[in-house]
Amino acid sequence: MTASVSYFTHGQIGNIVIDSPPVNALSQHVRQGIVDALQTAAGDDTQIVVLRCEGRTFIAGADITEFGKPPQAPALAAVLEALESHPKPIIAAIHGTALGGGLELTLCCDYRVATTSAKVGLPEVNLGLLPGAGGTQRLPRLAGLAQAIDMITTGRPITARDALTARVVDEVCAGDLGEGATKFAEALIDQGEGKRLTRDIPLRMSDEDTALLSQTRDTIAKRLKGQTAPQRILDCLEAAGTLTFEEGLAAERRAFEACMEDPQSAALRHLFFAERAAGKIDGMAAGTKAQPVKHAGIIGAGTMGGGIAMCFAQSGFRVTLVDQDEDGLDRGLSIIKKNYEISIKRGRLSAEQVEGFLRNLEPTTDWQQLQDVDLVIEAVFENLELKQNVFQKLDEICAADTILASNTSYQSIDALAAATNRPDRVVGMHFFSPANVMRLLEVVRGEASSDITLATAMAVGKKIGKVCALSGMCYGFIGNRMLRHYGREAALCVMEGASPAQVDQAMERWGMAMGPMAVGDLAGLDIGYRAREQLSDEEKGPRVNYLLADRLVEAGRLGQKSGAGYYRYNPDTRAREEDPAVAEIITATRAELGITPRSVSEEEIVDRLTLALANEGARILEEGIAQRASDIDVVYCFGYGFPRFRGGPMHVAEARGLQSVVDTINRFHDTLAAENWVVAPLLARLATQGGSLADIGL
Ligand code: 3H9
């Protein structure tokens, strides 16, 4: 046994208990402990073995921190072999989540019992992997191919009840798991039930299974375009239905190793840890606790305010939604209700759930209703004076310890804090549109924001299901500051010779959820136009960066909302179509600026747009605006549709090699607009020293 695995007997039952916080992952010492315990159990006079975990969950899978390092015996395969070949029947008793290698381990036990609240799943696909410990071969034998396809390609866990229906578990215990497992074991002994290996269950692929596999291949090719793990998963599942168990297992092993070597998995594993690191604030005083928040106030029932209110209401918070007049409130509420109706129609929510959410929502025009809120988020029009007035008013109405947050995208949190008598309790909480859908929340630290305020904003963000990343104060914070450079390069690629569709296709083929031109049309080209109107020529920068956008707006092409922007939009299907009228505007704009178009390759488009992000990201990191390079990746992957399987702009740079990044930026400096391509000093330094972005900020 090892410190993390113990064994004791109770009557006829041998008990193996794993206790390896935080999530009982299958680290080397856990694997060794299980093998040792099984050996002991084989030699004593018990009749049956129960394997369970202490702590908050059953085994959450292989230990991801061991991936990419030299393997240490015993391998997981040896543990599974020891379970299957054990002379006594083994029952896995599951609470919390049995995930990945954790569930696979239970499939090598003879029986499985679970608590009502337990969940089981094979989420490896989210790490660019596939279940590599027999999951693709054993799960379909128990649950059928259709269920296995769904669970393994989506990575979504299922509840204990669904697992019972799918025959993945044999019993669900309503009460104490220990007692339930003991009763189950005693019943097996009484009935003389013995070993029962999943691998022995026959599996033959039906015509429906074959059709489902091929249909899933097509849908996945579209939905998860460019991703390799999901297709490899389907190969393994096909092998399960067509080959012998041993052959299938060998095919799974080869496919798992291919995934492990694939840069996509390295990127997704990077993001797994990045997401968890982003929620942590460096240098926070030990013992800092978030303030309790039960009642939130939202100012402004527009698109953003409404979306934010939905997030809180559906996470069980009491929400007071304030707007200046009844009309604004009614409009906002009807959008919220319409959104929920769509969710009901699509089967994502039940009518009862929605009723509950709406009950949490208290719309009002009376600011005095904010007297006892714990946190307020202001989401009014982007105007500093207006926002300062709101903060002043909130400061007067709300209790002294209420945290005042702004959803601003650009304004200075310090300027807002200055309008109050509690600058330490002022913070930015920057949501992304649509706020009820997008996972990212940038928590923006003002100069005076206290640790408690930041910890509270982070904790609340997590509670409403957001992935939080901390940003320091600068214009546009992390995400939008970088976006300007990305957008500029997209615009310049078009001015130099690419069509908007070429730019979008290049980025979408590379993996972006939506190309930059299509995003511009979705957001509305008039927004940038109006913002530019407030700027001096110098602030606007060279005309070539924005002249085309201006010309489109002047031609009434505001984007999707006016039916046309960089594209025209089919009024029935809303599908985007290339528009000869745009080509004419582009030609005229190039002529006005004296540009002779050239051919711009797909590779150049991708390099320019991604390296523009990474270069500005490096500046943001060096200035301490971002705590870590991986936080920047989190911002881009969760807030800007950056492909997760690429790991984020900083990971892309790191994976490419910082010297190659610096060389390419220098080449752009010499061949394109030089002022746009000055290597960030941090990148230059790290490239010369052979350093890593991952070490900055630690
Ligand atoms: C696999 O199994 C491959 C096999 O098929 C084949 C092998 C041959 N390893 O998420 P949390 C850490 S692949 C190492 O904040 P929660 C995590 O980094 C694996 N560490 O908690 C964090 O550390 P820190 C398939 C892990 O309560 C801490 O635990 N399994 C692992 O919100 C707490 O995590 C998965 O993909 C791990 N496997 O959620 C499951 N898991 O405190 C991955 C977590 O330093 N895990 N950590 O930041 C999860 O989905 C969630 O962690 C879980 C708990 C739902 C379990």
Coordinates of C-alpha atoms in Angstrom, one line a residue, residues 324-654:
Q324 CA -34.1 54.5 -16.2
D325 CA -37.6 54.1 -17.6
E326 CA -40.4 51.5 -18.0
D327 CA -39.9 51.3 -21.7
G328 CA -36.3 50.3 -21.4
L329 CA -37.1 47.7 -18.7
D330 CA -40.0 46.2 -20.8
R331 CA -37.7 46.0 -23.9
G332 CA -35.0 44.4 -21.8
L333 CA -37.3 41.9 -20.2
S334 CA -39.0 40.9 -23.4
I335 CA -35.5 40.1 -24.9
I336 CA -34.7 38.0 -21.8
K337 CA -38.0 36.1 -22.1
K338 CA -37.5 35.6 -25.8
N339 CA -34.0 34.1 -25.2
Y340 CA -35.4 31.8 -22.6
E341 CA -38.3 30.8 -24.9
I342 CA -35.7 29.7 -27.5
S343 CA -33.9 27.6 -24.9
I344 CA -37.2 25.9 -23.9
K345 CA -38.0 25.2 -27.6
R346 CA -34.5 23.7 -28.1
G347 CA -35.0 21.5 -25.0
R348 CA -32.1 23.1 -23.1
L349 CA -34.4 24.4 -20.3
S350 CA -37.7 23.4 -19.0
A351 CA -40.6 25.8 -18.5
E352 CA -40.4 25.3 -14.8
Q353 CA -36.7 26.2 -14.7
V354 CA -37.3 29.4 -16.6
E355 CA -40.2 30.3 -14.3
G356 CA -37.7 29.9 -11.4
F357 CA -35.1 32.1 -13.1
L358 CA -37.7 34.8 -13.8
R359 CA -38.8 34.7 -10.2
N360 CA -35.3 35.6 -9.1
L361 CA -35.5 38.7 -11.3
E362 CA -36.8 42.0 -9.9
P363 CA -37.1 44.7 -12.6
T364 CA -37.5 48.2 -11.3
T365 CA -37.0 51.9 -12.2
D366 CA -36.5 52.7 -8.5
W367 CA -32.8 52.9 -7.6
Q368 CA -33.7 52.8 -3.9
Q369 CA -34.3 49.0 -4.4
L370 CA -30.6 48.7 -4.5
Q371 CA -30.2 49.5 -0.9
D372 CA -29.4 46.0 0.2
V373 CA -27.6 44.5 -2.7
D374 CA -24.2 42.9 -2.2
L375 CA -22.8 43.7 -5.6
V376 CA -23.9 46.0 -8.4
I377 CA -22.8 45.7 -12.0
E378 CA -23.3 48.8 -14.1
A379 CA -23.9 48.1 -17.8
V380 CA -25.0 51.5 -19.2
F381 CA -24.0 53.2 -22.4
E382 CA -20.2 53.5 -22.9
N383 CA -19.8 57.1 -21.8
L384 CA -17.5 58.1 -19.0
E385 CA -19.5 61.0 -17.6
L386 CA -22.7 58.9 -17.6
K387 CA -20.9 56.0 -15.9
Q388 CA -19.4 58.3 -13.3
N389 CA -22.8 59.7 -12.5
V390 CA -24.1 56.1 -12.0
F391 CA -21.2 55.3 -9.7
Q392 CA -21.8 58.4 -7.6
K393 CA -25.5 57.6 -7.3
L394 CA -24.7 53.9 -6.4
D395 CA -22.2 55.1 -3.8
E396 CA -24.9 57.1 -2.1
I397 CA -27.6 54.4 -2.2
C398 CA -25.8 51.1 -1.5
A399 CA -24.4 49.9 1.8
A400 CA -20.8 50.9 2.6
D401 CA -19.4 47.4 1.8
T402 CA -21.4 46.8 -1.4
I403 CA -19.0 46.2 -4.3
L404 CA -19.5 48.4 -7.3
A405 CA -18.5 46.9 -10.6
S406 CA -18.5 48.2 -14.2
N407 CA -19.0 46.2 -17.3
T408 CA -17.2 48.8 -19.3
S409 CA -15.1 47.7 -22.2
Y410 CA -12.8 50.7 -22.3
Q411 CA -13.3 53.3 -19.6
S412 CA -10.9 53.7 -16.7
I413 CA -11.9 51.9 -13.6
D414 CA -9.8 54.4 -11.7
A415 CA -11.9 57.3 -13.1
L416 CA -15.1 55.4 -12.0
A417 CA -13.6 54.7 -8.5
A418 CA -12.8 58.4 -8.2
A419 CA -16.5 59.2 -8.4
T420 CA -17.1 57.2 -5.2
N421 CA -16.0 57.2 -1.6
R422 CA -15.1 53.5 -1.8
P423 CA -12.4 53.2 -4.5
D424 CA -11.2 50.0 -2.9
R425 CA -14.6 48.4 -3.6
V426 CA -14.7 49.3 -7.3
V427 CA -13.7 46.8 -9.9
G428 CA -14.3 46.0 -13.6
M429 CA -16.4 43.0 -14.5
H430 CA -16.2 42.9 -18.3
F431 CA -18.6 40.4 -19.9
F432 CA -18.6 39.4 -23.5
S433 CA -21.6 39.5 -25.8
P434 CA -23.9 37.6 -25.6
A435 CA -23.2 37.7 -21.9
N436 CA -25.4 34.8 -21.0
V437 CA -23.5 32.6 -23.5
M438 CA -19.9 33.7 -23.6
R439 CA -17.8 32.0 -20.9
L440 CA -15.1 34.8 -20.4
L441 CA -15.2 37.4 -17.6
E442 CA -12.3 39.8 -17.5
V443 CA -12.0 41.0 -13.9
V444 CA -10.3 44.4 -14.1
R445 CA -8.2 45.6 -11.3
G446 CA -8.3 49.3 -10.6
E447 CA -5.4 51.0 -8.8
A448 CA -7.3 51.0 -5.5
S449 CA -9.3 47.7 -5.9
S450 CA -8.8 45.7 -2.7
D451 CA -8.0 42.0 -2.5
I452 CA -11.4 41.3 -1.0
T453 CA -13.1 43.1 -3.9
L454 CA -11.1 41.1 -6.5
A455 CA -11.6 37.8 -4.7
T456 CA -15.3 38.5 -4.6
A457 CA -15.5 39.4 -8.3
M458 CA -13.6 36.2 -9.1
A459 CA -15.8 34.0 -6.9
V460 CA -19.0 35.5 -8.2
G461 CA -17.8 35.0 -11.7
K462 CA -17.1 31.3 -11.1
K463 CA -20.5 30.9 -9.4
I464 CA -22.3 32.2 -12.6
G465 CA -20.3 29.7 -14.7
K466 CA -17.7 32.1 -16.1
V467 CA -14.0 31.5 -16.7
C468 CA -12.4 34.5 -15.0
A469 CA -9.1 36.2 -15.9
L470 CA -7.6 39.2 -14.2
S471 CA -6.6 42.2 -16.2
G472 CA -4.8 45.4 -15.1
M473 CA -5.9 48.8 -16.3
C474 CA -5.2 49.8 -19.9
Y475 CA -7.3 50.9 -22.8
G476 CA -9.3 47.9 -23.9
F477 CA -7.9 45.7 -21.1
I478 CA -6.3 42.4 -22.3
G479 CA -8.8 41.3 -24.9
N480 CA -9.8 44.4 -26.8
R481 CA -6.4 45.9 -26.7
M482 CA -5.0 42.9 -28.6
L483 CA -8.0 42.8 -30.9
R484 CA -7.2 46.2 -32.4
H485 CA -4.0 44.7 -33.8
Y486 CA -5.7 41.7 -35.1
G487 CA -8.4 43.8 -36.7
R488 CA -5.9 46.1 -38.2
E489 CA -4.0 43.3 -39.9
A490 CA -7.3 41.8 -41.2
A491 CA -8.2 45.2 -42.7
L492 CA -4.7 45.6 -44.2
C493 CA -4.8 42.2 -45.8
V494 CA -7.9 43.3 -47.6
M495 CA -6.5 46.6 -48.6
E496 CA -3.3 44.9 -50.0
G497 CA -5.3 42.4 -52.1
A498 CA -7.3 39.7 -50.3
S499 CA -11.1 39.7 -50.4
P500 CA -13.0 39.8 -47.1
A501 CA -14.1 36.2 -47.8
Q502 CA -10.5 35.1 -48.3
V503 CA -9.5 36.6 -44.9
D504 CA -12.4 35.0 -43.2
Q505 CA -11.9 31.6 -44.8
A506 CA -8.2 31.6 -43.9
M507 CA -9.0 32.2 -40.3
E508 CA -12.0 29.9 -40.1
R509 CA -10.1 27.1 -41.8
W510 CA -7.4 27.6 -39.2
G511 CA -10.0 27.2 -36.6
M512 CA -11.4 30.6 -35.6
A513 CA -15.1 30.3 -34.8
M514 CA -15.8 33.2 -37.2
G515 CA -13.5 35.3 -39.4
P516 CA -12.7 38.9 -38.5
M517 CA -14.8 40.5 -41.3
A518 CA -17.9 38.4 -40.4
V519 CA -17.4 39.4 -36.7
G520 CA -17.3 43.0 -37.8
D521 CA -20.6 42.6 -39.6
L522 CA -22.1 40.9 -36.6
A523 CA -21.0 43.5 -34.1
G524 CA -22.0 46.4 -36.5
L525 CA -19.5 48.4 -38.5
D526 CA -21.1 51.7 -37.3
I527 CA -19.7 51.1 -33.7
G528 CA -16.1 51.5 -34.8
Y529 CA -17.2 54.4 -37.1
R530 CA -18.8 56.3 -34.3
A531 CA -15.9 55.6 -32.0
R532 CA -13.5 57.0 -34.7
E533 CA -15.6 60.2 -35.0
Q534 CA -14.5 61.1 -31.4
L535 CA -10.8 60.7 -32.3
S536 CA -8.3 63.1 -33.7
D537 CA -6.6 62.1 -37.0
E538 CA -3.5 61.2 -35.1
E539 CA -5.4 58.9 -32.7
K540 CA -7.1 57.2 -35.6
G541 CA -3.8 56.2 -37.1
P542 CA -3.1 55.7 -40.9
R543 CA -6.3 55.9 -43.1
V544 CA -5.4 52.6 -44.7
N545 CA -6.3 50.9 -41.4
Y546 CA -10.0 52.0 -41.4
L547 CA -10.9 53.7 -44.7
L548 CA -12.7 50.7 -46.1
A549 CA -14.8 50.3 -43.0
D550 CA -15.7 54.0 -43.2
R551 CA -16.6 53.7 -46.9
L552 CA -18.9 50.7 -46.1
V553 CA -20.7 52.6 -43.3
E554 CA -21.1 55.7 -45.6
A555 CA -22.7 53.4 -48.2
G556 CA -25.2 52.3 -45.5
R557 CA -23.6 48.9 -45.0
L558 CA -23.6 48.7 -41.2
G559 CA -23.2 44.9 -41.1
Q560 CA -25.8 42.2 -40.4
K561 CA -28.3 44.6 -38.8
S562 CA -28.7 46.5 -42.2
G563 CA -28.5 43.3 -44.2
A564 CA -25.1 44.2 -45.6
G565 CA -21.5 45.0 -44.6
Y566 CA -18.4 43.2 -45.8
Y567 CA -21.0 40.7 -47.1
R568 CA -24.6 40.8 -48.1
Y569 CA -26.9 38.7 -46.0
N570 CA -29.6 36.5 -47.4
P571 CA -32.8 37.9 -45.9
D572 CA -34.4 34.5 -45.4
T573 CA -31.5 32.4 -44.2
R574 CA -29.2 35.2 -42.9
A575 CA -26.4 33.3 -44.8
R576 CA -23.5 35.5 -45.8
E577 CA -22.7 36.0 -49.5
E578 CA -19.9 37.8 -51.3
D579 CA -21.2 41.0 -52.8
P580 CA -19.8 42.5 -56.0
A581 CA -20.8 45.9 -54.6
V582 CA -18.2 45.4 -51.9
A583 CA -15.6 44.4 -54.4
E584 CA -16.2 47.8 -56.2
I585 CA -15.9 49.7 -52.9
I586 CA -12.7 47.9 -52.2
T587 CA -11.3 48.7 -55.6
A588 CA -12.2 52.4 -55.3
T589 CA -10.7 52.6 -51.8
R590 CA -7.4 51.0 -52.9
A591 CA -7.3 53.4 -55.8
E592 CA -8.0 56.4 -53.5
L593 CA -5.0 55.3 -51.4
G594 CA -2.8 54.5 -54.4
I595 CA -2.5 50.7 -53.6
T596 CA -1.8 48.2 -56.3
P597 CA -3.4 44.9 -55.1
R598 CA -1.2 41.8 -54.8
S599 CA -2.0 38.2 -53.9
V600 CA -2.0 37.6 -50.2
S601 CA -1.6 33.9 -49.3
E602 CA -3.6 32.1 -46.7
E603 CA -0.4 31.4 -44.7
E604 CA 0.4 35.1 -44.6
I605 CA -3.1 36.0 -43.4
V606 CA -2.9 33.5 -40.6
D607 CA 0.6 34.5 -39.6
R608 CA -0.2 38.2 -39.6
L609 CA -3.3 38.0 -37.6
T610 CA -2.0 35.5 -35.0
L611 CA 1.4 37.1 -34.6
A612 CA -0.2 40.5 -34.2
L613 CA -2.1 39.1 -31.2
A614 CA 1.0 37.4 -29.7
N615 CA 3.2 40.4 -30.1
E616 CA 0.8 42.7 -28.3
G617 CA 0.1 39.9 -25.8
A618 CA 3.8 39.9 -25.0
R619 CA 3.7 43.7 -24.3
I620 CA 0.7 43.2 -22.1
L621 CA 2.5 40.5 -20.2
E622 CA 5.7 42.6 -19.8
E623 CA 3.6 45.5 -18.5
G624 CA 2.0 43.3 -15.9
I625 CA -1.5 43.9 -17.3
A626 CA -1.8 40.1 -17.5
Q627 CA -0.5 38.0 -14.7
R628 CA 0.6 35.1 -17.0
A629 CA 0.8 34.3 -20.7
S630 CA -1.7 31.5 -20.1
D631 CA -4.3 34.1 -18.9
I632 CA -4.1 35.8 -22.3
D633 CA -4.8 32.4 -23.9
V634 CA -7.8 32.0 -21.7
V635 CA -9.1 35.4 -22.6
Y636 CA -8.8 34.6 -26.3
C637 CA -10.2 31.1 -26.3
F638 CA -13.1 31.9 -24.0
G639 CA -14.0 35.4 -25.2
Y640 CA -13.0 35.7 -28.8
G641 CA -13.6 32.4 -30.5
F642 CA -9.9 31.5 -30.7
P643 CA -9.7 27.8 -31.4
R644 CA -9.1 25.9 -28.2
F645 CA -7.2 23.2 -29.9
R646 CA -4.6 25.9 -30.8
G647 CA -4.2 26.8 -27.2
G648 CA -4.5 30.6 -27.5
P649 CA -2.2 33.1 -29.2
M650 CA 0.6 32.9 -26.6
H651 CA 0.7 29.1 -26.8
V652 CA 0.7 29.3 -30.6
A653 CA 3.8 31.6 -30.4
E654 CA 5.5 29.3 -27.8

